[in-house]
PDB file of C-alpha atoms in Angstrom:
ATOM      1  CA  MET Y  20      58.780  37.875-151.664  1.00  0.00           C
ATOM      2  CA  GLU Y  21      62.136  39.233-152.759  1.00  0.00           C
ATOM      3  CA  ALA Y  22      63.236  35.769-153.867  1.00  0.00           C
ATOM      4  CA  ALA Y  23      60.110  35.383-155.999  1.00  0.00           C
ATOM      5  CA  ILE Y  24      60.703  38.798-157.557  1.00  0.00           C
ATOM      6  CA  GLY Y  25      64.282  37.716-158.246  1.00  0.00           C
ATOM      7  CA  VAL Y  26      62.997  34.650-160.097  1.00  0.00           C
ATOM      8  CA  LEU Y  27      60.806  36.806-162.342  1.00  0.00           C
ATOM      9  CA  VAL Y  28      63.746  39.120-163.109  1.00  0.00           C
ATOM     10  CA  SER Y  29      66.165  36.278-163.873  1.00  0.00           C
ATOM     11  CA  GLN Y  30      63.626  34.403-165.993  1.00  0.00           C
ATOM     12  CA  PHE Y  31      62.910  37.552-167.995  1.00  0.00           C
ATOM     13  CA  LYS Y  32      66.664  38.009-168.549  1.00  0.00           C
ATOM     14  CA  ALA Y  33      67.107  34.351-169.536  1.00  0.00           C
ATOM     15  CA  TYR Y  34      64.630  34.744-172.407  1.00  0.00           C
ATOM     16  CA  ALA Y  35      65.507  38.350-173.242  1.00  0.00           C
ATOM     17  CA  GLY Y  36      69.192  37.488-173.503  1.00  0.00           C
ATOM     18  CA  ARG Y  37      68.778  34.885-176.212  1.00  0.00           C
ATOM     19  CA  ASP Y  38      69.334  37.286-179.114  1.00  0.00           C
ATOM     20  CA  GLY Y  39      71.835  39.828-177.834  1.00  0.00           C
ATOM     21  CA  SER Y  40      70.576  42.408-175.325  1.00  0.00           C
ATOM     22  CA  SER Y  41      68.935  40.950-172.227  1.00  0.00           C
ATOM     23  CA  ASP Y  42      67.201  44.272-171.646  1.00  0.00           C
ATOM     24  CA  THR Y  43      64.159  43.571-173.819  1.00  0.00           C
ATOM     25  CA  LEU Y  44      62.141  40.678-175.206  1.00  0.00           C
ATOM     26  CA  SER Y  45      61.857  40.367-178.973  1.00  0.00           C
ATOM     27  CA  ARG Y  46      58.640  38.992-180.487  1.00  0.00           C
ATOM     28  CA  ASP Y  47      60.233  35.557-180.780  1.00  0.00           C
ATOM     29  CA  GLU Y  48      61.610  35.586-177.237  1.00  0.00           C
ATOM     30  CA  PHE Y  49      58.212  36.657-175.885  1.00  0.00           C
ATOM     31  CA  GLN Y  50      56.519  33.786-177.765  1.00  0.00           C
ATOM     32  CA  LYS Y  51      58.952  31.288-176.248  1.00  0.00           C
ATOM     33  CA  LEU Y  52      58.614  32.724-172.725  1.00  0.00           C
ATOM     34  CA  VAL Y  53      54.809  32.692-172.746  1.00  0.00           C
ATOM     35  CA  LYS Y  54      54.655  29.204-174.220  1.00  0.00           C
ATOM     36  CA  SER Y  55      57.135  27.675-171.749  1.00  0.00           C
ATOM     37  CA  GLU Y  56      56.587  29.741-168.600  1.00  0.00           C
ATOM     38  CA  LEU Y  57      53.035  31.094-168.628  1.00  0.00           C
ATOM     39  CA  SER Y  58      51.000  28.424-170.418  1.00  0.00           C
ATOM     40  CA  GLY Y  59      48.902  27.933-167.283  1.00  0.00           C
ATOM     41  CA  PHE Y  60      48.099  31.640-167.008  1.00  0.00           C
ATOM     42  CA  VAL Y  61      47.775  32.774-170.638  1.00  0.00           C
ATOM     43  CA  LYS Y  62      44.959  31.455-172.829  1.00  0.00           C
ATOM     44  CA  ASN Y  63      46.152  30.374-176.310  1.00  0.00           C
ATOM     45  CA  ALA Y  64      49.782  30.368-175.084  1.00  0.00           C
ATOM     46  CA  GLY Y  65      50.600  28.090-178.020  1.00  0.00           C
ATOM     47  CA  ASP Y  66      48.892  30.263-180.645  1.00  0.00           C
ATOM     48  CA  PRO Y  67      51.512  32.610-182.229  1.00  0.00           C
ATOM     49  CA  ALA Y  68      48.886  34.990-183.597  1.00  0.00           C
ATOM     50  CA  ALA Y  69      47.229  35.389-180.180  1.00  0.00           C
ATOM     51  CA  ILE Y  70      50.595  35.988-178.506  1.00  0.00           C
ATOM     52  CA  ASP Y  71      51.547  38.505-181.195  1.00  0.00           C
ATOM     53  CA  GLN Y  72      48.358  40.406-180.438  1.00  0.00           C
ATOM     54  CA  LEU Y  73      49.115  40.249-176.724  1.00  0.00           C
ATOM     55  CA  MET Y  74      52.600  41.611-177.385  1.00  0.00           C
ATOM     56  CA  SER Y  75      51.284  44.480-179.479  1.00  0.00           C
ATOM     57  CA  SER Y  76      48.903  45.425-176.673  1.00  0.00           C
ATOM     58  CA  LEU Y  77      51.815  45.550-174.214  1.00  0.00           C
ATOM     59  CA  ASP Y  78      54.384  47.214-176.479  1.00  0.00           C
ATOM     60  CA  LYS Y  79      53.457  50.771-175.469  1.00  0.00           C
ATOM     61  CA  ASN Y  80      56.254  52.479-177.401  1.00  0.00           C
ATOM     62  CA  ASN Y  81      55.789  50.218-180.437  1.00  0.00           C
ATOM     63  CA  ASP Y  82      59.461  49.406-180.824  1.00  0.00           C
ATOM     64  CA  GLY Y  83      58.750  45.726-181.436  1.00  0.00           C
ATOM     65  CA  GLU Y  84      60.399  44.835-178.162  1.00  0.00           C
ATOM     66  CA  LEU Y  85      59.041  44.458-174.613  1.00  0.00           C
ATOM     67  CA  SER Y  86      60.872  46.189-171.793  1.00  0.00           C
ATOM     68  CA  PHE Y  87      60.726  44.600-168.341  1.00  0.00           C
ATOM     69  CA  LEU Y  88      58.129  47.131-167.185  1.00  0.00           C
ATOM     70  CA  GLU Y  89      55.979  46.579-170.288  1.00  0.00           C
ATOM     71  CA  PHE Y  90      56.190  42.864-169.565  1.00  0.00           C
ATOM     72  CA  TRP Y  91      55.342  43.526-165.918  1.00  0.00           C
ATOM     73  CA  GLN Y  92      52.014  45.048-167.029  1.00  0.00           C
ATOM     74  CA  LEU Y  93      51.093  41.614-168.424  1.00  0.00           C
ATOM     75  CA  ILE Y  94      51.860  39.711-165.236  1.00  0.00           C
ATOM     76  CA  GLY Y  95      49.863  41.976-162.866  1.00  0.00           C
ATOM     77  CA  PRO Y  96      46.381  41.277-164.264  1.00  0.00           C
ATOM     78  CA  LEU Y  97      47.257  37.587-164.727  1.00  0.00           C
ATOM     79  CA  ALA Y  98      48.356  37.354-161.083  1.00  0.00           C
ATOM     80  CA  SER Y  99      45.302  39.312-159.957  1.00  0.00           C
ATOM     81  CA  LYS Y 100      43.001  36.943-161.831  1.00  0.00           C
ATOM     82  CA  ARG Y 101      44.861  33.945-160.400  1.00  0.00           C
ATOM     83  CA  GLY Y 102      44.451  35.427-156.897  1.00  0.00           C
ATOM     84  CA  GLY Y 103      40.736  35.969-157.460  1.00  0.00           C
ATOM     85  CA  PHE Y 104      40.973  39.624-156.424  1.00  0.00           C
ATOM     86  CA  SER Y 105      37.948  41.719-157.120  1.00  0.00           C
ATOM     87  CA  GLN Y 106      39.892  44.853-158.152  1.00  0.00           C
TER      88      GLN Y 106
ATOM     89  CA  MET C  25      57.572  31.824-163.372  1.00  0.00           C
ATOM     90  CA  GLU C  26      54.047  30.845-162.441  1.00  0.00           C
ATOM     91  CA  ALA C  27      55.236  29.523-159.079  1.00  0.00           C
ATOM     92  CA  ALA C  28      56.970  32.819-158.317  1.00  0.00           C
ATOM     93  CA  ILE C  29      53.821  34.736-159.250  1.00  0.00           C
ATOM     94  CA  GLY C  30      51.890  32.398-156.966  1.00  0.00           C
ATOM     95  CA  VAL C  31      54.210  33.272-154.085  1.00  0.00           C
ATOM     96  CA  LEU C  32      53.605  37.004-154.598  1.00  0.00           C
ATOM     97  CA  VAL C  33      49.831  36.432-154.657  1.00  0.00           C
ATOM     98  CA  SER C  34      49.802  34.245-151.528  1.00  0.00           C
ATOM     99  CA  GLN C  35      52.138  36.577-149.624  1.00  0.00           C
ATOM    100  CA  PHE C  36      49.924  39.554-150.489  1.00  0.00           C
ATOM    101  CA  LYS C  37      46.891  37.617-149.238  1.00  0.00           C
ATOM    102  CA  ALA C  38      48.682  36.555-146.050  1.00  0.00           C
ATOM    103  CA  TYR C  39      49.238  40.197-145.064  1.00  0.00           C
ATOM    104  CA  ALA C  40      45.994  41.530-146.555  1.00  0.00           C
ATOM    105  CA  GLY C  41      43.960  38.939-144.678  1.00  0.00           C
ATOM    106  CA  ARG C  42      45.125  39.973-141.235  1.00  0.00           C
ATOM    107  CA  ASP C  43      42.271  42.396-140.602  1.00  0.00           C
ATOM    108  CA  GLY C  44      39.262  40.918-142.364  1.00  0.00           C
ATOM    109  CA  SER C  45      39.194  41.109-146.168  1.00  0.00           C
ATOM    110  CA  SER C  46      42.244  39.615-147.877  1.00  0.00           C
ATOM    111  CA  ASP C  47      41.422  41.642-150.971  1.00  0.00           C
ATOM    112  CA  THR C  48      43.294  44.793-149.951  1.00  0.00           C
ATOM    113  CA  LEU C  49      46.165  45.918-147.724  1.00  0.00           C
ATOM    114  CA  SER C  50      45.398  48.423-144.994  1.00  0.00           C
ATOM    115  CA  ARG C  51      48.039  51.000-144.055  1.00  0.00           C
ATOM    116  CA  ASP C  52      49.132  48.828-141.130  1.00  0.00           C
ATOM    117  CA  GLU C  53      49.258  45.632-143.192  1.00  0.00           C
ATOM    118  CA  PHE C  54      51.299  47.408-145.871  1.00  0.00           C
ATOM    119  CA  GLN C  55      53.777  48.649-143.224  1.00  0.00           C
ATOM    120  CA  LYS C  56      54.216  45.099-141.913  1.00  0.00           C
ATOM    121  CA  LEU C  57      54.589  43.584-145.395  1.00  0.00           C
ATOM    122  CA  VAL C  58      57.220  46.097-146.535  1.00  0.00           C
ATOM    123  CA  LYS C  59      59.159  45.832-143.284  1.00  0.00           C
ATOM    124  CA  SER C  60      59.222  42.012-143.265  1.00  0.00           C
ATOM    125  CA  GLU C  61      59.230  41.128-146.969  1.00  0.00           C
ATOM    126  CA  LEU C  62      60.750  44.008-148.924  1.00  0.00           C
ATOM    127  CA  SER C  63      63.361  45.487-146.574  1.00  0.00           C
ATOM    128  CA  GLY C  64      66.087  44.646-149.085  1.00  0.00           C
ATOM    129  CA  PHE C  65      64.281  46.422-151.928  1.00  0.00           C
ATOM    130  CA  VAL C  66      62.625  49.420-150.234  1.00  0.00           C
ATOM    131  CA  LYS C  67      64.757  52.193-148.726  1.00  0.00           C
ATOM    132  CA  ASN C  68      63.580  53.245-145.229  1.00  0.00           C
ATOM    133  CA  ALA C  69      61.475  50.061-144.955  1.00  0.00           C
ATOM    134  CA  GLY C  70      61.518  50.558-141.193  1.00  0.00           C
ATOM    135  CA  ASP C  71      60.433  54.222-141.301  1.00  0.00           C
ATOM    136  CA  PRO C  72      56.600  54.391-140.895  1.00  0.00           C
ATOM    137  CA  ALA C  73      56.394  57.922-142.300  1.00  0.00           C
ATOM    138  CA  ALA C  74      58.334  56.947-145.444  1.00  0.00           C
ATOM    139  CA  ILE C  75      56.154  53.875-145.961  1.00  0.00           C
ATOM    140  CA  ASP C  76      53.004  55.953-145.430  1.00  0.00           C
ATOM    141  CA  GLN C  77      54.168  58.287-148.167  1.00  0.00           C
ATOM    142  CA  LEU C  78      54.899  55.320-150.415  1.00  0.00           C
ATOM    143  CA  MET C  79      51.409  53.972-149.780  1.00  0.00           C
ATOM    144  CA  SER C  80      49.768  57.288-150.588  1.00  0.00           C
ATOM    145  CA  SER C  81      51.648  57.404-153.882  1.00  0.00           C
ATOM    146  CA  LEU C  82      50.330  53.931-154.771  1.00  0.00           C
ATOM    147  CA  ASP C  83      46.767  54.342-153.479  1.00  0.00           C
ATOM    148  CA  LYS C  84      45.389  55.665-156.774  1.00  0.00           C
ATOM    149  CA  ASN C  85      41.732  55.717-155.683  1.00  0.00           C
ATOM    150  CA  ASN C  86      42.615  57.131-152.237  1.00  0.00           C
ATOM    151  CA  ASP C  87      40.502  54.654-150.295  1.00  0.00           C
ATOM    152  CA  GLY C  88      43.240  54.127-147.713  1.00  0.00           C
ATOM    153  CA  GLU C  89      43.697  50.570-148.907  1.00  0.00           C
ATOM    154  CA  LEU C  90      45.965  49.028-151.550  1.00  0.00           C
ATOM    155  CA  SER C  91      44.444  46.652-154.072  1.00  0.00           C
ATOM    156  CA  PHE C  92      46.649  43.911-155.491  1.00  0.00           C
ATOM    157  CA  LEU C  93      47.118  45.835-158.740  1.00  0.00           C
ATOM    158  CA  GLU C  94      47.996  49.048-156.876  1.00  0.00           C
ATOM    159  CA  PHE C  95      50.536  47.024-154.908  1.00  0.00           C
ATOM    160  CA  TRP C  96      51.807  45.472-158.146  1.00  0.00           C
ATOM    161  CA  GLN C  97      52.734  48.971-159.389  1.00  0.00           C
ATOM    162  CA  LEU C  98      55.214  49.161-156.481  1.00  0.00           C
ATOM    163  CA  ILE C  99      56.911  45.861-157.228  1.00  0.00           C
ATOM    164  CA  GLY C 100      57.521  46.526-160.964  1.00  0.00           C
ATOM    165  CA  PRO C 101      59.939  49.453-160.610  1.00  0.00           C
ATOM    166  CA  LEU C 102      61.636  47.766-157.630  1.00  0.00           C
ATOM    167  CA  ALA C 103      62.159  44.592-159.681  1.00  0.00           C
ATOM    168  CA  SER C 104      63.296  46.635-162.678  1.00  0.00           C
ATOM    169  CA  LYS C 105      65.863  48.464-160.538  1.00  0.00           C
ATOM    170  CA  ARG C 106      67.006  45.162-159.019  1.00  0.00           C
ATOM    171  CA  GLY C 107      67.379  43.740-162.548  1.00  0.00           C
ATOM    172  CA  GLY C 108      69.394  46.774-163.657  1.00  0.00           C
ATOM    173  CA  PHE C 109      67.147  47.327-166.673  1.00  0.00           C
ATOM    174  CA  SER C 110      67.632  50.583-168.472  1.00  0.00           C
ATOM    175  CA  GLN C 111      63.922  51.139-169.216  1.00  0.00           C
TER     176      GLN C 111
END
């Protein structure tokens, strides 16, 4: 489990680090991550407008960037749906 | 990324499925999972009382079981700490 968590952290950093700080994902970095890494999980992964909307829904503090924990809120429900969990 | 998410889902199910429904983790299943899978991330992973307290803090609906999404709330901050993120 820890290895899998490590992969998610390092992948986040790989995309987040493209334009300076690897602490947060910019809109553009988020688009690229979703399109390349989550196209099987996220509907309309190739549609910039849909991904922008998804980002806005996750960007709780509205700073135009996604922190790791804001990003983590996206993955949970996706993973839960993939696992077929009822709750 | 999707493969790593898949590992987290299947590992959760492996432990959750030990006593009947693989939809939720019982207290005992959670103890076993943390001890075997997250001992590098969770302090006192071997201390049942500490893990019980951790479970109570995650068990939002107090049904004595952890849903996948309740469990997911544990992993986020652990992963964030491991990644050294500031937020």
